[in-house]
XYZ file of C-alpha atoms in Angstrom:
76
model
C 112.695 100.020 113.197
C 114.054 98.853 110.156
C 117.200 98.931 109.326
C 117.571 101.806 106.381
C 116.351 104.295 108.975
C 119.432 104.043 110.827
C 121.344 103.656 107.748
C 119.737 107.092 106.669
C 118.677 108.662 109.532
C 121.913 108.592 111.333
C 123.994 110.202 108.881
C 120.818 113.048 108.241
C 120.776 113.489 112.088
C 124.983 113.698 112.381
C 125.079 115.989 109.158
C 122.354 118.229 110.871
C 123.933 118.439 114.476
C 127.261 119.650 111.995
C 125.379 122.381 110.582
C 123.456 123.725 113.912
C 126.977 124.061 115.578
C 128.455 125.625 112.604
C 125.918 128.195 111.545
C 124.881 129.635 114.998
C 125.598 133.280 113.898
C 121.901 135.221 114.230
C 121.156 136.486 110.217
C 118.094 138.682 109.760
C 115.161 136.881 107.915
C 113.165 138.753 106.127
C 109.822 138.261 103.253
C 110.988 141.309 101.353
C 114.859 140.703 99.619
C 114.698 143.768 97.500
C 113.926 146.571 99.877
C 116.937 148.596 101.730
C 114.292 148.790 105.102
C 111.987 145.745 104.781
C 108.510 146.298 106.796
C 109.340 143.346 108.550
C 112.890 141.794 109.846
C 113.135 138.383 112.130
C 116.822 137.531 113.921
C 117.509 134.463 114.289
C 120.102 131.586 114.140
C 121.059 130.481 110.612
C 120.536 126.579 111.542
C 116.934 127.732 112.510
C 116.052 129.355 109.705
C 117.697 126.518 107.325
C 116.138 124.000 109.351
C 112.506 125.650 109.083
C 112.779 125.968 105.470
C 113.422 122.369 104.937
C 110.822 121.620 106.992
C 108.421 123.693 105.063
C 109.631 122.030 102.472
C 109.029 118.341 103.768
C 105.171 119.724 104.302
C 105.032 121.166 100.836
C 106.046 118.236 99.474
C 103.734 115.945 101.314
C 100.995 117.712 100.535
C 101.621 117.982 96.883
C 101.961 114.086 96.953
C 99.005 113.512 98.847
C 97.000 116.216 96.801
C 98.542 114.319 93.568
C 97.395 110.570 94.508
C 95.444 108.936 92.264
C 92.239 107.578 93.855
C 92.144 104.170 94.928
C 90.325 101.509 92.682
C 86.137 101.153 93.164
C 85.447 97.542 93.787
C 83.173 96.096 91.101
């Protein structure tokens, strides 16, 4: 492996293990913020849900730079 993913990954993976042990109170997730009795409520643990929405986000954001690549040159 090279050597900036330690230098990176380390840190990400310490900061990470931080935030699971300090956010393990269960939250209710739900799609619907603005309703007073949303149709549909999930519990779970904060780190969960904080680590699922990054990860969504990592996907989202591969996809959009995938989708957004320029096509590689034709030979001639």
């Amino acid at each position: 492996m090279r050597f900036s993913t330690y230098l990176f990954g380390v840190p990400v993976a310490v900061v990470a293990a931080v935030v699971a042990v300090a956010n393990r109170e269960v939250v209710p997730f739900s799609l619907d913020p603005f309703s007073a009795d949303p149709a549909f409520t999930a519990p779970m643990p904060l780190f969960l849900l904080l680590f699922v929405v990054f990860g969504v986000g990592l996907l989202v954001g591969w996809i959009a730079a995938v989708w957004t690549r320029p096509p590689p040159p034709t030979p001639v």
